[in-house]
Amino acid sequence: MLRVVSWNINGIRSPLQAEEPNSCTTMAMARVLDKLDADILCLQETKVTRDALTEPLAIIEGYNSYFSFSRNRSGYSGVATFCKDGATPVAAEEGLSGLLAPQNGDVGCYGNMDEFSQEELRALDNEGRALLTQHKIRTWDGKEKILTIINVYCPHADPGRPERLTFKMRFYRLLQIRAEALLAAGSHVIILGDLNTAHRPIDHWDAVNLECFEEDPGRKWMDGLLSKLDCQGGSNVGAFIDTYRCFHPKQERAFTCWSTITGARRLNYGSRIDYVLGDRTLVIDTFQDSFLLPEVMGSDHCPVGAVLNVSSVPAKQCPPLCTRFLPEFSGTQLKILHFLVHPKQEPVSKQSVLQLSNQTQGQMRQNKAHVRSIRPRPSRAGSGKGQKKLINYFQPSSSRLQASTNLELPNLRALVTPKIPEDKVMGKGVEGQAKDAEAKDEKELRTSFWKSVLGGPLPMPLCGGHGEPCVMRTVKKAGPNQGRHFYMCSRPRGPSTDPSSRCNFFLWSRPN
């Protein structure tokens, strides 16, 4: 079996902090990998650039990792793929266009990209949104085939920036060209990650209230990419299958992303924008299950994954893109055996081993004799046994007393805080009590004065729906109200039919 998992982690340190709040260590990363139990784990939105990538995050015992970084902004975008040593890829490549591919070890098969300029292709790849790993797999009937996994973090279409919708659709187009070219070359293909589009109304909590839901450009693109069939076969349109809907076609409220600002995850008020898409033949022949893991915390997304009835045939060595080959990490993960025996050393004969053993035993006997000949040194502070007093370490030796007869010892008693009499501690005189009372009255007077001048925070208003204290929010959207504060219900967002969800209470905190 081969288990693949995808997770938008919203910053690579987020799930690590959930596992180990006080540090981001190799042990924490290893626990995340063990919890997900994936042969191949694809992460999106790592938000790490190469200069900020640390060894404990990149190199984990038993895994080989591959990163794609944003070249435009720090702490933005980024994807990573971790493969168990038993699923080591035969090739790995950063980006979809081939412009970021190394001289050797790349995946290849780019298709016809003449509709893109070189500048546009580089812009699409420079945000670190795609990473390809190519694996050799063995099917249940013993046939070996090639599987290419495309780990993607597709762009978000910001309503306030129409150029980002254009960027998103061009990224989709480039992704489809590359995936179909790989299929045409004979490779099976899995596209997995955050596609940033909820495909069907069943995949979005509020689809009925969204205008022109079906007319969204991203949804139309998915219509053309995906087959309209189940795992048993049937008519089709696209070359790929949404594997979760293949196994769970009518499962409602199967969401993978929730707003953290509104606390919507508590009421499962989200959308499904994370997918595992497989080519039709691969899904029908080898997929055993496709799943969501909403119980796994640490991000505003949850992991998604699938299980294939195939085994991985690991490559003998990792592709050049592997993180352990980066100059900053190269050579830092050698095994201890490399320091004891040279890799090219000839086998040692039995006679040599016997000679080495006799020499070692002789050396040990000499060391024991040497240890017995050593006598403990006399103490400079005196010959008496037991722990010495502190003042003994300030007394000069007799030889130094003869050389320096005028040397004075430090007065240690002057350094000790004198003990306060018990009667002074347990009780004070009448005069002392009067002074304390006067100081207390003066402090209370100052406190009441500043409270009257400055005042305190106003109490939170109560929401109209539940009569509970509200929370204060700030308008972040550009416009005349940007920066203004307002009050709203503190409960998480949810369906209007759910009485435990947020009510519609709204109140500005101050006049505009």
Coordinates of C-alpha atoms in Angstrom, one line a residue:
M1 CA 0.0 0.0 0.0
L2 CA 1.1 3.6 -0.7
R3 CA -0.4 6.3 1.5
V4 CA -0.2 9.9 0.2
V5 CA -1.2 12.9 2.3
S6 CA -1.5 16.6 1.6
W7 CA -1.8 19.4 4.1
N8 CA -1.8 23.2 3.9
I9 CA 0.0 23.9 7.1
N10 CA -0.2 27.8 7.0
G11 CA 3.5 28.1 8.0
I12 CA 5.7 25.1 8.5
R13 CA 6.2 25.9 12.2
S14 CA 2.4 25.9 13.0
P15 CA 1.9 22.1 13.3
L16 CA 5.2 21.8 15.1
Q17 CA 4.1 24.3 17.8
A18 CA 1.0 22.2 18.2
E19 CA 3.1 19.1 18.8
E20 CA 5.8 20.9 20.9
P21 CA 4.9 24.4 21.9
N22 CA 8.3 25.5 23.2
S23 CA 10.4 24.6 20.2
C24 CA 10.6 23.6 16.5
T25 CA 12.8 20.6 16.6
T26 CA 13.6 17.5 14.6
M27 CA 11.7 15.5 17.1
A28 CA 8.5 17.7 16.7
M29 CA 8.7 17.4 12.9
A30 CA 9.2 13.6 13.2
R31 CA 6.1 13.4 15.4
V32 CA 4.0 15.2 12.8
L33 CA 5.2 12.8 10.1
D34 CA 4.5 9.8 12.3
K35 CA 1.0 11.1 13.2
L36 CA 0.1 11.4 9.5
D37 CA 1.7 8.1 8.7
A38 CA 2.3 9.0 5.1
D39 CA 4.7 7.5 2.7
I40 CA 4.6 10.7 0.8
L41 CA 3.6 13.9 2.5
C42 CA 3.0 17.1 0.5
L43 CA 2.8 20.4 2.4
Q44 CA 1.6 23.7 1.1
E45 CA 2.0 27.3 2.3
T46 CA 5.2 26.6 4.2
K47 CA 6.0 30.3 4.3
V48 CA 9.8 29.6 4.5
T49 CA 12.5 30.8 2.2
R50 CA 15.8 29.0 1.7
D51 CA 17.8 31.4 3.9
A52 CA 15.3 30.7 6.8
L53 CA 15.1 27.0 6.4
T54 CA 16.8 25.2 9.3
E55 CA 18.2 21.7 9.3
P56 CA 15.8 20.3 12.0
L57 CA 12.9 21.3 9.7
A58 CA 14.4 20.0 6.5
I59 CA 16.3 16.8 7.3
I60 CA 14.5 14.1 9.2
E61 CA 15.8 10.6 9.8
G62 CA 14.0 8.1 7.6
Y63 CA 12.8 10.7 5.1
N64 CA 14.1 12.7 2.1
S65 CA 12.6 16.2 1.5
Y66 CA 12.2 18.6 -1.3
F67 CA 11.3 22.3 -1.1
S68 CA 10.1 25.0 -3.5
F69 CA 10.6 28.6 -2.2
S70 CA 9.0 31.9 -3.1
R71 CA 11.6 34.0 -4.9
N72 CA 9.4 37.2 -4.6
R73 CA 8.5 37.6 -0.9
S74 CA 9.8 36.2 2.4
G75 CA 7.4 34.3 4.6
Y76 CA 5.0 33.7 1.6
S77 CA 3.7 30.7 -0.2
G78 CA 6.1 27.7 -0.6
V79 CA 5.5 23.9 -0.9
A80 CA 7.5 20.9 0.4
T81 CA 7.3 17.1 -0.1
F82 CA 8.6 14.6 2.4
C83 CA 9.2 11.0 1.1
K84 CA 10.0 8.0 3.3
D85 CA 13.2 6.4 2.3
G86 CA 11.1 3.5 1.1
A87 CA 9.4 5.9 -1.4
T88 CA 12.5 7.8 -2.6
P89 CA 11.7 9.4 -6.0
V90 CA 13.6 8.8 -9.1
A91 CA 13.3 12.5 -10.1
A92 CA 12.2 15.8 -8.5
E93 CA 11.6 19.2 -10.0
E94 CA 10.6 22.7 -8.7
G95 CA 8.0 24.6 -10.7
L96 CA 5.7 23.7 -13.7
S97 CA 7.5 25.5 -16.6
G98 CA 10.9 23.8 -16.5
L99 CA 12.7 27.1 -16.1
L100 CA 13.7 26.2 -12.5
A101 CA 14.7 22.6 -13.4
P102 CA 18.3 21.5 -12.7
Q103 CA 20.6 20.1 -15.4
N104 CA 19.9 16.6 -14.3
G105 CA 17.4 14.8 -12.1
D106 CA 14.4 16.7 -13.4
V107 CA 11.0 15.2 -14.3
G108 CA 10.6 16.6 -17.9
C109 CA 7.5 16.4 -20.2
Y110 CA 6.4 20.0 -20.4
G111 CA 3.9 20.0 -23.3
N112 CA 3.2 22.9 -25.5
M113 CA 3.7 26.2 -23.6
D114 CA 3.9 28.5 -26.6
E115 CA 0.9 30.5 -25.3
F116 CA 3.1 31.7 -22.4
S117 CA 5.9 34.2 -22.6
Q118 CA 9.2 33.4 -20.7
E119 CA 8.5 36.3 -18.4
E120 CA 5.0 35.0 -17.6
L121 CA 6.3 31.4 -17.0
R122 CA 9.0 32.7 -14.6
A123 CA 6.4 34.8 -12.7
L124 CA 4.1 31.8 -12.3
D125 CA 6.9 29.7 -10.9
N126 CA 8.7 32.3 -8.8
E127 CA 6.1 32.2 -6.0
G128 CA 7.1 28.6 -5.1
R129 CA 3.7 27.0 -5.7
A130 CA 4.5 23.7 -7.4
L131 CA 6.8 20.7 -6.8
L132 CA 7.0 17.5 -8.7
T133 CA 8.3 14.2 -7.6
Q134 CA 8.4 11.1 -9.8
H135 CA 8.2 7.6 -8.4
K136 CA 8.5 4.1 -9.6
I137 CA 5.6 1.9 -8.4
R138 CA 4.7 -1.8 -8.6
T139 CA 1.1 -2.7 -9.1
W140 CA -0.6 -5.7 -7.6
D141 CA 0.1 -7.8 -10.7
G142 CA 3.8 -7.1 -10.5
K143 CA 4.0 -4.4 -13.3
E144 CA 6.3 -1.5 -12.7
K145 CA 5.0 2.0 -13.7
I146 CA 5.9 5.6 -13.2
L147 CA 3.8 7.9 -11.0
T148 CA 4.3 11.7 -11.0
I149 CA 3.0 13.6 -8.0
I150 CA 2.3 17.3 -8.5
N151 CA 2.2 19.1 -5.1
V152 CA 0.5 22.5 -5.7
Y153 CA -0.6 25.6 -3.8
C154 CA -2.8 27.4 -6.2
P155 CA -3.2 31.2 -6.0
H156 CA -6.1 32.8 -4.2
A157 CA -8.3 35.2 -6.2
D158 CA -8.4 38.4 -4.2
P159 CA -11.7 40.4 -5.1
G160 CA -9.8 43.6 -4.5
R161 CA -7.0 42.7 -7.0
P162 CA -8.5 41.6 -10.3
E163 CA -5.0 40.8 -11.6
R164 CA -4.7 38.0 -9.1
L165 CA -7.7 36.2 -10.7
T166 CA -5.9 36.4 -14.0
F167 CA -2.7 35.0 -12.4
K168 CA -4.7 32.2 -10.8
M169 CA -6.3 31.1 -14.1
R170 CA -3.0 31.2 -15.9
F171 CA -1.5 29.0 -13.2
Y172 CA -4.4 26.6 -13.6
R173 CA -3.8 26.5 -17.3
L174 CA -0.1 25.8 -16.9
L175 CA -0.8 23.1 -14.4
Q176 CA -3.2 21.3 -16.7
I177 CA -0.8 21.5 -19.7
R178 CA 2.0 19.9 -17.6
A179 CA -0.2 17.2 -16.1
E180 CA -1.6 16.2 -19.5
A181 CA 1.8 16.2 -21.0
L182 CA 3.0 13.7 -18.3
L183 CA 0.0 11.5 -19.0
A184 CA 0.7 11.6 -22.7
A185 CA 4.3 10.5 -22.0
G186 CA 3.0 7.3 -20.2
S187 CA 3.2 8.4 -16.5
H188 CA 0.4 8.2 -14.1
V189 CA -0.3 11.5 -12.4
I190 CA -1.7 12.7 -9.0
I191 CA -2.4 16.4 -8.5
L192 CA -2.8 17.1 -4.8
G193 CA -2.8 20.2 -2.6
D194 CA -4.7 23.4 -2.0
L195 CA -6.5 24.3 -5.3
N196 CA -8.2 27.3 -3.6
T197 CA -11.6 26.5 -5.3
A198 CA -14.6 24.7 -3.8
H199 CA -15.9 22.8 -6.9
R200 CA -19.5 21.9 -6.1
P201 CA -22.2 23.5 -3.9
I202 CA -21.8 20.5 -1.6
D203 CA -18.2 21.6 -1.0
H204 CA -19.1 25.1 0.3
W205 CA -21.1 26.0 3.4
D206 CA -22.9 29.0 1.8
A207 CA -23.0 28.1 -1.8
V208 CA -26.8 28.9 -2.1
N209 CA -26.1 32.5 -1.1
L210 CA -23.2 33.1 -3.5
E211 CA -24.1 34.8 -6.8
C212 CA -23.3 32.9 -9.9
F213 CA -21.7 30.0 -8.0
E214 CA -21.4 27.7 -11.0
E215 CA -20.1 30.6 -13.2
D216 CA -16.9 31.1 -11.2
P217 CA -13.9 30.7 -13.5
G218 CA -12.1 28.4 -11.2
R219 CA -15.1 26.1 -11.0
K220 CA -15.5 26.0 -14.7
W221 CA -11.8 25.1 -15.1
M222 CA -12.3 22.2 -12.6
D223 CA -15.3 21.1 -14.7
G224 CA -13.1 20.6 -17.7
L225 CA -10.3 19.0 -15.7
L226 CA -12.4 16.4 -13.9
S227 CA -14.3 13.4 -15.0
K228 CA -18.0 13.2 -14.2
L229 CA -17.9 9.5 -13.2
D230 CA -17.6 7.3 -10.1
C231 CA -15.0 4.6 -9.5
Q232 CA -17.0 2.0 -11.4
G233 CA -16.6 3.8 -14.7
G234 CA -18.9 5.7 -17.0
S235 CA -18.9 8.7 -19.3
N236 CA -16.2 11.3 -18.7
V237 CA -15.1 14.7 -19.7
G238 CA -11.7 15.4 -18.1
A239 CA -8.7 13.3 -17.5
F240 CA -8.7 13.4 -13.7
I241 CA -11.0 12.2 -10.9
D242 CA -11.8 14.0 -7.6
T243 CA -10.9 10.9 -5.5
Y244 CA -12.8 12.1 -2.4
R245 CA -16.1 12.4 -4.3
C246 CA -15.3 9.1 -6.0
F247 CA -15.5 7.3 -2.7
H248 CA -17.9 9.7 -0.8
P249 CA -20.1 11.2 -3.5
K250 CA -22.9 12.4 -1.2
Q251 CA -21.0 13.2 2.0
E252 CA -22.1 16.6 3.2
R253 CA -20.2 19.1 5.4
A254 CA -16.9 17.4 4.3
F255 CA -14.8 20.6 4.6
T256 CA -11.0 21.1 4.7
C257 CA -10.6 24.8 5.4
W258 CA -12.2 27.2 8.0
S259 CA -11.8 30.8 8.9
T260 CA -9.7 31.2 12.1
I261 CA -11.0 34.8 12.6
T262 CA -14.6 33.7 13.0
G263 CA -13.9 30.5 14.8
A264 CA -15.9 28.7 12.1
R265 CA -14.1 25.3 12.7
R266 CA -16.0 24.8 15.9
L267 CA -19.3 24.6 14.0
N268 CA -17.7 23.1 10.8
Y269 CA -18.6 26.1 8.8
G270 CA -16.0 25.9 6.0
S271 CA -15.3 24.7 2.4
R272 CA -13.5 21.9 0.7
I273 CA -10.6 23.4 -1.3
D274 CA -7.9 20.7 -0.7
Y275 CA -7.9 17.7 -3.1
V276 CA -6.3 14.5 -4.2
L277 CA -6.9 14.2 -8.0
G278 CA -5.8 11.1 -9.8
D279 CA -5.9 10.2 -13.5
R280 CA -8.8 8.0 -14.3
T281 CA -6.9 4.7 -15.0
L282 CA -4.9 5.0 -11.8
V283 CA -7.9 5.8 -9.6
I284 CA -10.1 3.0 -11.0
D285 CA -7.3 0.4 -10.9
T286 CA -5.4 1.2 -7.7
F287 CA -7.1 3.6 -5.3
Q288 CA -8.5 2.0 -2.2
D289 CA -9.7 5.0 -0.3
S290 CA -9.7 8.8 -0.1
F291 CA -10.1 10.6 3.2
L292 CA -10.1 13.8 5.2
L293 CA -8.5 14.3 8.7
P294 CA -10.5 17.1 10.3
E295 CA -9.4 16.0 13.8
V296 CA -5.7 17.0 13.0
M297 CA -5.2 20.5 14.3
G298 CA -2.3 23.0 13.8
S299 CA -3.6 24.9 10.7
D300 CA -6.7 26.5 9.3
H301 CA -6.8 23.5 6.9
C302 CA -6.9 19.8 7.7
P303 CA -4.9 17.1 5.9
V304 CA -6.4 15.1 3.1
G305 CA -5.1 11.9 1.5
A306 CA -5.6 8.6 -0.3
V307 CA -4.4 5.0 -0.2
L308 CA -3.3 3.2 -3.3
N309 CA -3.0 -0.5 -3.8
V310 CA 0.6 -0.3 -5.1
S311 CA 4.1 -0.6 -3.6
S312 CA 6.9 1.9 -4.0
V313 CA 10.1 0.9 -5.7
P314 CA 12.6 3.4 -4.1
A315 CA 15.4 4.9 -6.1
K316 CA 19.0 4.0 -5.1
Q317 CA 19.8 7.6 -4.4
C318 CA 17.9 10.9 -4.0
P319 CA 17.5 13.3 -6.9
P320 CA 19.8 16.4 -6.8
L321 CA 16.9 18.6 -5.6
C322 CA 16.9 16.8 -2.2
T323 CA 17.4 19.2 0.6
R324 CA 20.3 17.2 2.1
F325 CA 22.3 18.1 -1.0
L326 CA 22.0 21.9 -0.4
P327 CA 25.5 23.3 0.4
E328 CA 24.4 24.5 3.8
F329 CA 23.3 21.0 4.8
S330 CA 25.6 18.8 2.7
G331 CA 27.8 16.6 4.9
T332 CA 26.0 17.5 8.1
Q333 CA 24.0 14.3 8.3
L334 CA 26.7 11.6 7.9
K335 CA 26.2 8.4 9.9
I336 CA 28.7 7.6 12.7
L337 CA 30.0 4.7 10.6
H338 CA 31.4 7.1 8.1
F339 CA 33.7 8.5 10.8
L340 CA 34.9 5.0 11.9
V341 CA 35.5 3.2 8.7
H342 CA 36.4 4.6 5.3
P343 CA 33.7 3.6 2.7
K344 CA 36.4 2.2 0.4
Q345 CA 38.4 0.4 3.0
E346 CA 39.2 -3.3 2.2
P347 CA 37.7 -6.0 4.4
V348 CA 39.8 -6.9 7.5
S349 CA 41.1 -10.5 7.7
K350 CA 40.5 -12.6 10.8
Q351 CA 44.3 -12.6 11.6
S352 CA 44.2 -8.8 11.6
V353 CA 41.2 -8.7 13.9
L354 CA 43.0 -11.1 16.3
Q355 CA 46.2 -8.9 16.3
L356 CA 44.1 -5.8 16.9
S357 CA 42.3 -7.5 19.8
N358 CA 45.6 -8.6 21.5
Q359 CA 47.0 -5.1 21.1
T360 CA 43.8 -3.6 22.6
Q361 CA 43.9 -5.9 25.6
G362 CA 47.6 -5.1 26.2
Q363 CA 46.9 -1.4 26.1
M364 CA 44.0 -1.8 28.6
R365 CA 46.4 -3.6 31.0
Q366 CA 48.9 -0.8 30.8
N367 CA 46.2 1.8 31.4
K368 CA 45.0 0.0 34.5
A369 CA 48.6 -0.1 35.9
H370 CA 49.0 3.6 35.2
V371 CA 45.8 4.4 37.0
R372 CA 46.9 2.4 40.1
S373 CA 50.2 4.3 40.2
I374 CA 48.4 7.7 40.5
R375 CA 48.1 9.1 44.0
P376 CA 45.7 11.8 45.0
R377 CA 47.2 15.3 45.4
P378 CA 47.2 16.8 48.8
S379 CA 44.7 19.6 49.4
R380 CA 46.1 23.2 49.4
A381 CA 43.6 24.1 52.0
G382 CA 44.8 21.6 54.6
S383 CA 45.2 17.9 55.1
G384 CA 42.0 17.3 57.0
K385 CA 39.3 15.2 55.4
G386 CA 35.8 16.5 54.6
Q387 CA 34.4 19.7 53.1
K388 CA 36.4 22.9 53.9
K389 CA 34.9 26.1 55.2
L390 CA 34.5 29.1 52.8
I391 CA 37.1 31.1 54.8
N392 CA 39.8 28.5 54.2
Y393 CA 39.8 29.5 50.5
F394 CA 40.8 33.0 51.4
Q395 CA 43.8 32.0 53.6
P396 CA 47.2 32.2 51.7
S397 CA 49.5 29.3 51.8
S398 CA 52.4 29.3 54.3
S399 CA 54.9 30.1 51.6
R400 CA 52.9 33.1 50.6
L401 CA 52.6 34.2 54.2
Q402 CA 56.4 34.3 54.5
A403 CA 56.7 36.3 51.3
S404 CA 53.9 38.7 52.1
T405 CA 53.7 39.2 55.9
N406 CA 51.6 42.3 55.5
L407 CA 48.8 40.5 53.5
E408 CA 45.4 41.1 55.2
L409 CA 42.5 38.7 55.0
P410 CA 39.1 40.0 53.8
N411 CA 36.6 40.7 56.4
L412 CA 33.9 38.2 55.5
R413 CA 31.7 39.2 58.4
A414 CA 31.3 42.7 56.8
L415 CA 29.8 41.0 53.7
V416 CA 27.1 39.2 55.7
T417 CA 23.7 40.8 56.1
P418 CA 23.1 41.3 59.9
K419 CA 20.3 39.3 61.3
I420 CA 17.2 41.4 62.2
P421 CA 16.0 40.7 65.8
E422 CA 12.8 38.6 65.9
D423 CA 10.9 41.1 67.9
K424 CA 11.5 43.7 65.1
V425 CA 10.3 41.3 62.4
M426 CA 7.1 40.1 64.2
G427 CA 5.9 43.4 65.3
K428 CA 6.4 47.1 64.9
G429 CA 6.2 50.0 67.3
V430 CA 3.3 52.4 67.4
E431 CA 5.3 55.0 65.4
G432 CA 6.1 52.5 62.6
Q433 CA 2.5 51.4 62.3
A434 CA 1.4 55.0 62.0
K435 CA 3.8 55.6 59.2
D436 CA 2.6 52.5 57.3
A437 CA -1.0 53.6 57.6
E438 CA -0.2 57.1 56.3
A439 CA 1.7 55.6 53.3
K440 CA -1.2 53.3 52.5
D441 CA -3.7 56.2 52.6
E442 CA -1.5 58.3 50.3
K443 CA -1.2 55.4 47.8
E444 CA -5.0 54.9 47.7
L445 CA -5.5 58.6 47.2
R446 CA -3.2 58.6 44.2
T447 CA -4.9 55.6 42.7
S448 CA -8.4 57.0 43.0
F449 CA -7.1 60.3 41.5
W450 CA -5.7 58.7 38.4
K451 CA -8.7 56.5 38.0
S452 CA -11.0 59.6 38.0
V453 CA -8.7 61.3 35.4
L454 CA -8.0 58.5 33.0
G455 CA -11.0 56.2 33.6
G456 CA -11.0 52.5 32.8
P457 CA -12.0 50.4 29.8
L458 CA -15.7 50.5 29.0
P459 CA -17.6 47.3 29.5
M460 CA -18.2 45.3 26.4
P461 CA -21.8 45.7 25.1
L462 CA -24.0 42.6 25.0
C463 CA -25.1 41.1 21.7
G464 CA -28.8 41.2 20.9
G465 CA -29.2 37.5 20.0
H466 CA -27.6 35.9 23.1
G467 CA -27.1 38.7 25.7
E468 CA -23.4 37.9 25.9
P469 CA -20.4 40.2 25.9
C470 CA -19.2 41.1 22.4
V471 CA -15.8 41.1 20.9
M472 CA -14.1 44.1 19.3
R473 CA -12.9 43.9 15.7
T474 CA -11.1 46.3 13.3
V475 CA -12.1 47.1 9.7
K476 CA -9.1 46.1 7.5
K477 CA -10.7 46.5 4.1
A478 CA -9.6 49.6 2.3
G479 CA -12.2 52.4 2.3
P480 CA -13.6 55.2 4.5
N481 CA -14.1 52.9 7.5
Q482 CA -10.6 51.3 7.4
G483 CA -9.1 51.2 10.9
R484 CA -12.4 51.8 12.7
H485 CA -13.4 49.5 15.6
F486 CA -16.7 47.7 16.0
Y487 CA -18.4 45.2 18.3
M488 CA -20.0 41.9 17.2
C489 CA -21.2 38.7 18.7
S490 CA -18.3 36.6 20.1
R491 CA -19.7 33.2 19.0
P492 CA -18.2 31.4 16.0
R493 CA -19.8 31.8 12.6
G494 CA -22.2 29.1 11.6
P495 CA -25.5 28.4 9.7
S496 CA -28.3 30.9 10.4
T497 CA -30.5 27.9 11.4
D498 CA -28.0 27.0 14.2
P499 CA -28.9 28.9 17.4
S500 CA -25.4 28.3 18.8
S501 CA -23.8 30.3 16.0
R502 CA -23.1 34.0 15.8
C503 CA -26.0 36.4 15.8
N504 CA -26.1 39.5 13.5
F505 CA -25.4 42.1 16.2
F506 CA -23.2 45.0 15.1
L507 CA -22.2 48.2 16.7
W508 CA -19.5 50.8 15.9
S509 CA -17.3 51.5 18.9
R510 CA -17.3 55.3 18.3
P511 CA -18.7 57.8 15.9
N512 CA -16.9 58.2 12.5

